[in-house]
Amino acid sequence: MPRNELHEDNRIAWNAATKAHNSHKADQATFLREGGTTLFPEELELLGEIDGLSLVHLQCNAGQDSLCLARLGATVTGVDISDEAVAFARRLSQDSGIPAAFVRSDVYDWLAAAARQPTRYDIVFSSYGCLTWLSDLRAWAHGIAAILKPGGRFVLVEFHPFAHVFDWDWSHAFPYFTGGDPDTFEHGIGDYVALSDGALSPSGYLAGVRDFVNPHRGHEFRWGLGEVVSALLDAGLSITALREYPYANGAKLFERMRERPGKRMIPPEDVPSLPLMFGLTAARRPA
Ligand SMILES: C[S@@+](CC[C@H](N)C(=O)[O-])C[C@H]1O[C@@H](n2cnc3c(N)ncnc32)[C@H](O)[C@@H]1O
C-alpha cells in the first residue's frame, strides 16, 4: 500500500526545496520563450516523436521539462504533490506562453482517479529523481499501465539505483536491497541545484537562497533496477528499451564529479566507471 502519511511529509519538504531550487534559476520564462530547453538527449531519444500525442508527466516538479515537452507538440498534463512546484509551473506556463495543465496531487491518488476516467494517454513520462519518492512500486506500475492507450508507452530516465549506495564522499554507505523500507532524513531533500554549479540552471545561475538546509524531514525509498523492471512487467507492460549510462545529466550527485560536454557528470579519476543513470521504455500491448 502507498504510504500517504510519508508522502505528506515529503510534500512539505519539497515545497521548501523547490523555492530554494528556483531561487537559483534566472528568468526561466524568457529562457523558454526564446527556445531554451531543459531536456537532455537521453529522454528525447527514448521519447521519439511526440508531436500531437497526449503525455502525462508524473512528478513534474516546477514544470520546466513539461513545458519543453509541450513545445515539442505534445498535449501535456503535469502531476506533482508539491503545492509550490505546481503553482510555479502554472505561472511559468502563463509567463512563457506555453500551454500545459498542471495538477497538484499525490501521484498514487492521481493515477487511481485517472484510471476511473475514460481518457487514456499516448505517453506517461517520468525522470530524474522520481523513483526515490515512491513507496509502492507495484501500485505505481499498475497505475501507469491502467492509463495508457493500447500501444501507449511509459518512458523513464532516472538516476541509477546502484549509484544510491554511495555517500557524498563515494564511500559505500547505503544498502542496495531494502525491501522497500523507507529511509527517513531529518533534513529532507536538499539544494542539489546549488551543488551542481549551474549545470541545472540553463537560464543562468543566481546565488539565490544560500546554504539551504531543509527544515522538514523526508522519506526516501530505494528500488533496485530489477524491482523497477519487474513491477512494470507484472503490470502487463512490455519492456521495449533498457539503457544504462556512465554519467549523470546535470546533477553533481557526489563530490569531485567532473563535468563533460552536454552537462554529463562523470566520477573523479580515482573512481572506476559505474552506471549513474538508466533509461527505459515500456509499452502497453496493442488491443
Ligand atoms: C527530483 S523532482 C523531479 C524533477 C523532474 N524530473 C522535473 O521535470 O523537473 C521529484 C518530484 O517528485 C515529487 N513527488 C514526491 N513524492 C510525490 C508523490 N507522492 N506524488 C507526486 N509527486 C511527488 C516532488 O514534489 C518533486 O517535485
Coordinates of C-alpha atoms and ligand atoms in Angstrom, one line a residue:
M1 CA 0.0 0.0 0.0
P2 CA 1.3 3.5 -0.7
R3 CA 2.4 5.3 2.4
N4 CA 0.4 8.5 2.1
E5 CA 1.4 9.9 5.5
L6 CA 5.0 9.8 4.5
H7 CA 4.2 11.4 1.1
E8 CA 2.6 14.3 3.0
D9 CA 5.9 14.9 4.9
N10 CA 7.7 14.8 1.5
R11 CA 5.2 17.3 0.1
I12 CA 6.2 19.8 2.8
A13 CA 9.9 19.2 2.3
W14 CA 9.5 19.6 -1.5
N15 CA 7.7 22.9 -1.0
A16 CA 10.7 24.3 0.8
A17 CA 13.3 22.8 -1.5
T18 CA 11.5 23.9 -4.7
K19 CA 11.6 27.5 -3.6
A20 CA 15.4 27.2 -3.0
H21 CA 15.9 25.5 -6.3
N22 CA 14.1 28.1 -8.3
S23 CA 15.8 30.9 -6.5
H24 CA 19.0 29.9 -8.4
K25 CA 17.4 29.9 -11.9
A26 CA 17.4 33.3 -13.8
D27 CA 14.4 34.4 -15.8
Q28 CA 13.1 30.9 -16.8
A29 CA 10.1 32.3 -18.8
T30 CA 12.3 34.3 -21.2
F31 CA 14.6 31.3 -21.5
L32 CA 11.7 29.0 -22.6
R33 CA 10.1 31.7 -24.7
E34 CA 13.4 32.1 -26.6
G35 CA 13.6 28.4 -27.4
G36 CA 15.8 27.2 -24.5
T37 CA 15.3 23.7 -23.3
T38 CA 15.8 21.8 -20.0
L39 CA 15.5 18.4 -21.8
F40 CA 18.5 16.1 -22.4
P41 CA 19.2 13.9 -25.5
E42 CA 18.6 10.7 -23.5
E43 CA 14.9 11.4 -22.8
L44 CA 14.4 12.8 -26.3
E45 CA 15.9 9.6 -27.9
L46 CA 13.6 7.4 -25.7
L47 CA 10.5 9.6 -26.2
G48 CA 10.9 9.8 -30.0
E49 CA 8.4 11.9 -32.0
I50 CA 5.8 13.3 -29.6
D51 CA 4.1 15.9 -31.8
G52 CA 0.3 15.6 -31.5
L53 CA 0.5 13.0 -28.6
S54 CA -1.1 13.2 -25.2
L55 CA 1.5 13.0 -22.5
V56 CA 1.3 12.8 -18.7
H57 CA 4.4 14.0 -16.9
L58 CA 4.5 12.3 -13.4
Q59 CA 6.3 14.1 -10.6
C60 CA 6.9 17.1 -12.9
N61 CA 8.2 19.5 -10.2
A62 CA 8.1 23.1 -11.3
G63 CA 7.1 22.2 -14.9
Q64 CA 10.2 23.2 -16.8
D65 CA 10.6 19.8 -18.6
S66 CA 6.8 19.6 -19.0
L67 CA 6.7 22.9 -20.9
C68 CA 9.6 21.8 -23.1
L69 CA 7.7 18.7 -24.0
A70 CA 4.6 20.8 -24.7
R71 CA 6.7 22.9 -27.0
L72 CA 7.6 19.8 -29.0
G73 CA 3.9 19.4 -29.8
A74 CA 2.6 17.1 -27.0
T75 CA -0.6 17.9 -25.1
V76 CA 0.9 17.8 -21.6
T77 CA -0.6 17.2 -18.1
G78 CA 2.0 17.6 -15.3
V79 CA 1.3 16.0 -11.9
D80 CA 3.2 16.7 -8.7
I81 CA 2.5 16.6 -5.0
S82 CA 4.2 19.9 -4.2
D83 CA 2.0 23.0 -3.9
E84 CA 4.9 25.3 -4.5
A85 CA 6.1 23.3 -7.6
V86 CA 2.6 23.3 -9.2
A87 CA 2.0 26.9 -8.5
F88 CA 5.3 27.8 -10.1
A89 CA 4.6 25.5 -13.1
R90 CA 1.3 27.3 -13.8
R91 CA 2.9 30.7 -13.6
L92 CA 5.8 29.6 -15.8
S93 CA 3.3 28.3 -18.4
Q94 CA 1.5 31.6 -18.4
D95 CA 4.7 33.7 -18.5
S96 CA 6.3 31.6 -21.2
G97 CA 3.1 31.3 -23.3
I98 CA 3.5 27.5 -23.5
P99 CA 0.2 25.8 -22.6
A100 CA 0.1 22.8 -20.3
A101 CA -2.2 21.6 -17.5
F102 CA -0.7 21.1 -14.0
V103 CA -2.4 19.1 -11.2
R104 CA -1.3 19.1 -7.6
S105 CA -1.8 15.6 -6.4
D106 CA -0.1 12.6 -4.8
V107 CA 0.9 10.5 -7.9
Y108 CA -1.0 7.5 -6.5
D109 CA -4.2 9.4 -5.9
W110 CA -4.0 10.9 -9.4
L111 CA -3.3 7.6 -11.1
A112 CA -6.2 6.0 -9.3
A113 CA -8.6 8.8 -10.2
A114 CA -7.4 8.9 -13.9
A115 CA -8.0 5.2 -14.2
R116 CA -11.7 5.8 -13.3
Q117 CA -12.0 8.3 -16.2
P118 CA -12.4 7.3 -19.8
T119 CA -9.3 9.3 -21.1
R120 CA -6.2 7.3 -21.9
Y121 CA -2.8 8.7 -22.8
D122 CA -0.2 8.0 -25.5
I123 CA 2.8 8.6 -23.2
V124 CA 3.5 8.6 -19.5
F125 CA 6.9 10.2 -18.7
S126 CA 8.9 10.5 -15.6
S127 CA 12.5 11.4 -15.0
Y128 CA 15.5 12.3 -12.8
G129 CA 14.8 11.8 -9.1
C130 CA 11.3 10.3 -9.1
L131 CA 11.6 6.7 -8.0
T132 CA 13.1 7.5 -4.7
W133 CA 9.8 9.1 -3.6
L134 CA 7.6 6.1 -4.5
S135 CA 6.5 4.0 -1.5
D136 CA 4.8 1.3 -3.6
L137 CA 6.3 0.3 -6.9
R138 CA 3.6 -2.2 -7.7
A139 CA 0.7 0.3 -7.3
W140 CA 2.7 2.9 -9.4
A141 CA 3.4 0.5 -12.3
H142 CA -0.2 -0.8 -12.3
G143 CA -1.5 2.8 -12.2
I144 CA 0.7 3.7 -15.3
A145 CA -0.4 0.6 -17.2
A146 CA -4.1 1.5 -16.5
I147 CA -4.0 5.0 -18.1
L148 CA -2.0 4.1 -21.2
K149 CA -3.8 3.6 -24.5
P150 CA -3.2 0.2 -26.2
G151 CA 0.2 0.7 -27.8
G152 CA 0.9 3.7 -25.5
R153 CA 4.4 3.9 -23.9
F154 CA 5.9 4.7 -20.5
V155 CA 9.3 6.5 -20.7
L156 CA 11.6 6.8 -17.7
V157 CA 15.0 8.3 -17.4
E158 CA 16.4 8.1 -13.9
F159 CA 19.5 8.1 -11.7
H160 CA 20.7 4.6 -11.5
P161 CA 19.7 2.9 -8.2
F162 CA 23.3 1.4 -7.9
A163 CA 24.6 5.0 -7.5
H164 CA 22.5 5.4 -4.4
V165 CA 24.6 3.1 -2.4
F166 CA 27.3 5.8 -2.2
D167 CA 27.5 8.7 0.2
W168 CA 28.7 12.2 -1.0
D169 CA 32.3 11.1 -0.5
W170 CA 31.9 7.9 -2.6
S171 CA 32.0 5.6 0.4
H172 CA 29.7 2.6 0.1
A173 CA 27.3 3.8 2.9
F174 CA 23.8 2.6 1.9
P175 CA 22.3 -0.8 1.1
Y176 CA 21.1 -1.6 -2.5
F177 CA 18.5 -4.1 -1.3
T178 CA 16.0 -2.6 1.3
G179 CA 12.7 -4.4 0.6
G180 CA 11.1 -1.0 0.1
D181 CA 11.6 0.1 3.7
P182 CA 11.7 4.0 4.0
D183 CA 14.9 5.9 4.8
T184 CA 13.9 9.0 6.9
F185 CA 16.2 12.0 6.8
E186 CA 15.7 14.8 9.3
H187 CA 16.6 17.3 6.7
G188 CA 14.6 16.3 3.6
I189 CA 15.6 17.0 0.0
G190 CA 18.5 19.5 -0.2
D191 CA 19.7 22.1 -2.7
Y192 CA 21.1 19.9 -5.5
V193 CA 20.7 22.9 -7.8
A194 CA 23.3 24.9 -5.9
L195 CA 25.6 21.8 -5.6
S196 CA 25.6 21.3 -9.4
D197 CA 27.4 24.6 -10.2
G198 CA 25.0 26.0 -12.7
A199 CA 24.5 22.8 -14.7
L200 CA 20.9 22.6 -13.6
S201 CA 20.2 26.3 -14.2
P202 CA 20.4 26.6 -18.0
S203 CA 18.7 30.0 -17.9
G204 CA 21.6 31.4 -15.8
Y205 CA 22.7 30.8 -12.3
L206 CA 21.8 33.1 -9.4
A207 CA 23.2 33.0 -5.9
G208 CA 19.6 32.8 -4.5
V209 CA 19.0 31.1 -1.2
R210 CA 22.4 30.4 0.4
D211 CA 23.3 27.3 2.5
F212 CA 19.8 25.9 2.3
V213 CA 19.1 23.2 4.9
N214 CA 15.6 21.7 4.6
P215 CA 13.8 22.3 7.9
H216 CA 11.4 19.4 7.1
R217 CA 12.1 15.7 7.2
G218 CA 11.8 13.5 4.1
H219 CA 11.3 9.8 3.5
E220 CA 13.0 8.1 0.6
F221 CA 12.8 4.6 -0.9
R222 CA 15.4 2.5 -2.7
W223 CA 14.3 0.3 -5.5
G224 CA 16.7 -1.9 -7.4
L225 CA 16.7 -1.9 -11.2
G226 CA 15.3 -5.5 -11.2
E227 CA 12.4 -4.3 -8.9
V228 CA 11.5 -1.5 -11.3
V229 CA 11.6 -3.6 -14.4
S230 CA 9.6 -6.5 -12.7
A231 CA 7.0 -4.1 -11.4
L232 CA 6.4 -2.8 -15.0
L233 CA 6.3 -6.4 -16.4
D234 CA 3.9 -7.5 -13.7
A235 CA 1.6 -4.6 -14.6
G236 CA 1.4 -6.1 -18.1
L237 CA 3.8 -3.8 -19.9
S238 CA 6.5 -4.9 -22.3
I239 CA 10.0 -3.5 -21.8
T240 CA 11.0 -2.2 -25.3
A241 CA 14.3 -0.5 -24.4
L242 CA 16.7 -0.5 -21.4
R243 CA 19.8 1.6 -21.3
E244 CA 22.5 2.3 -18.7
Y245 CA 24.7 5.4 -18.8
P246 CA 28.1 6.0 -17.2
Y247 CA 27.2 9.7 -16.5
A248 CA 24.5 11.7 -14.7
N249 CA 22.9 14.6 -16.6
G250 CA 23.2 17.9 -14.9
A251 CA 23.5 16.7 -11.4
K252 CA 26.7 16.5 -9.4
L253 CA 25.5 13.7 -7.2
F254 CA 28.8 13.2 -5.4
E255 CA 31.9 15.2 -4.5
R256 CA 34.6 15.9 -7.2
M257 CA 32.4 14.9 -10.1
R258 CA 33.8 16.1 -13.4
E259 CA 31.7 17.9 -16.0
R260 CA 31.9 16.7 -19.6
P261 CA 30.3 18.4 -22.7
G262 CA 26.5 18.2 -22.6
K263 CA 26.5 18.7 -18.8
R264 CA 27.3 15.0 -18.3
M265 CA 28.8 14.5 -14.9
I266 CA 31.3 11.6 -14.5
P267 CA 33.1 10.3 -11.4
P268 CA 36.5 11.6 -10.4
E269 CA 39.6 10.0 -11.9
D270 CA 40.2 7.6 -9.0
V271 CA 36.6 6.1 -9.2
P272 CA 36.2 3.4 -11.8
S273 CA 33.2 3.8 -14.2
L274 CA 29.8 2.8 -12.9
P275 CA 26.2 3.2 -14.0
L276 CA 24.9 6.6 -13.0
M277 CA 21.6 6.8 -15.0
F278 CA 19.3 4.4 -16.7
G279 CA 16.5 4.8 -19.2
L280 CA 13.7 2.5 -20.3
T281 CA 10.6 2.4 -22.4
A282 CA 7.7 0.1 -21.6
A283 CA 4.7 -0.4 -23.9
R284 CA 1.1 -1.4 -23.3
R285 CA 0.3 -4.1 -25.8
P286 CA -1.9 -3.0 -28.7
A287 CA -5.6 -4.1 -28.4
Ligands
LIG1 C1 13.5 15.4 -8.4 S1 11.9 16.0 -8.7 C2 11.6 15.6 -10.3 C3 12.0 16.6 -11.3 C4 11.5 16.4 -12.7 N1 12.4 15.4 -13.3 C5 11.4 17.6 -13.5 O1 11.0 17.5 -14.6 O2 11.8 18.7 -13.0 C6 10.9 14.9 -7.8 C7 9.5 15.4 -7.7 O3 8.6 14.4 -7.1 C8 7.6 15.0 -6.4 N2 7.0 14.0 -5.6 C9 7.5 13.4 -4.5 N3 6.6 12.5 -4.0 C10 5.5 12.6 -4.8 C11 4.2 11.9 -4.7 N4 3.9 11.0 -3.8 N5 3.3 12.3 -5.7 C12 3.6 13.2 -6.6 N6 4.8 13.8 -6.7 C13 5.7 13.5 -5.8 C14 8.3 16.1 -5.7 O4 7.3 17.1 -5.3 C15 9.3 16.6 -6.8 O5 8.7 17.7 -7.5

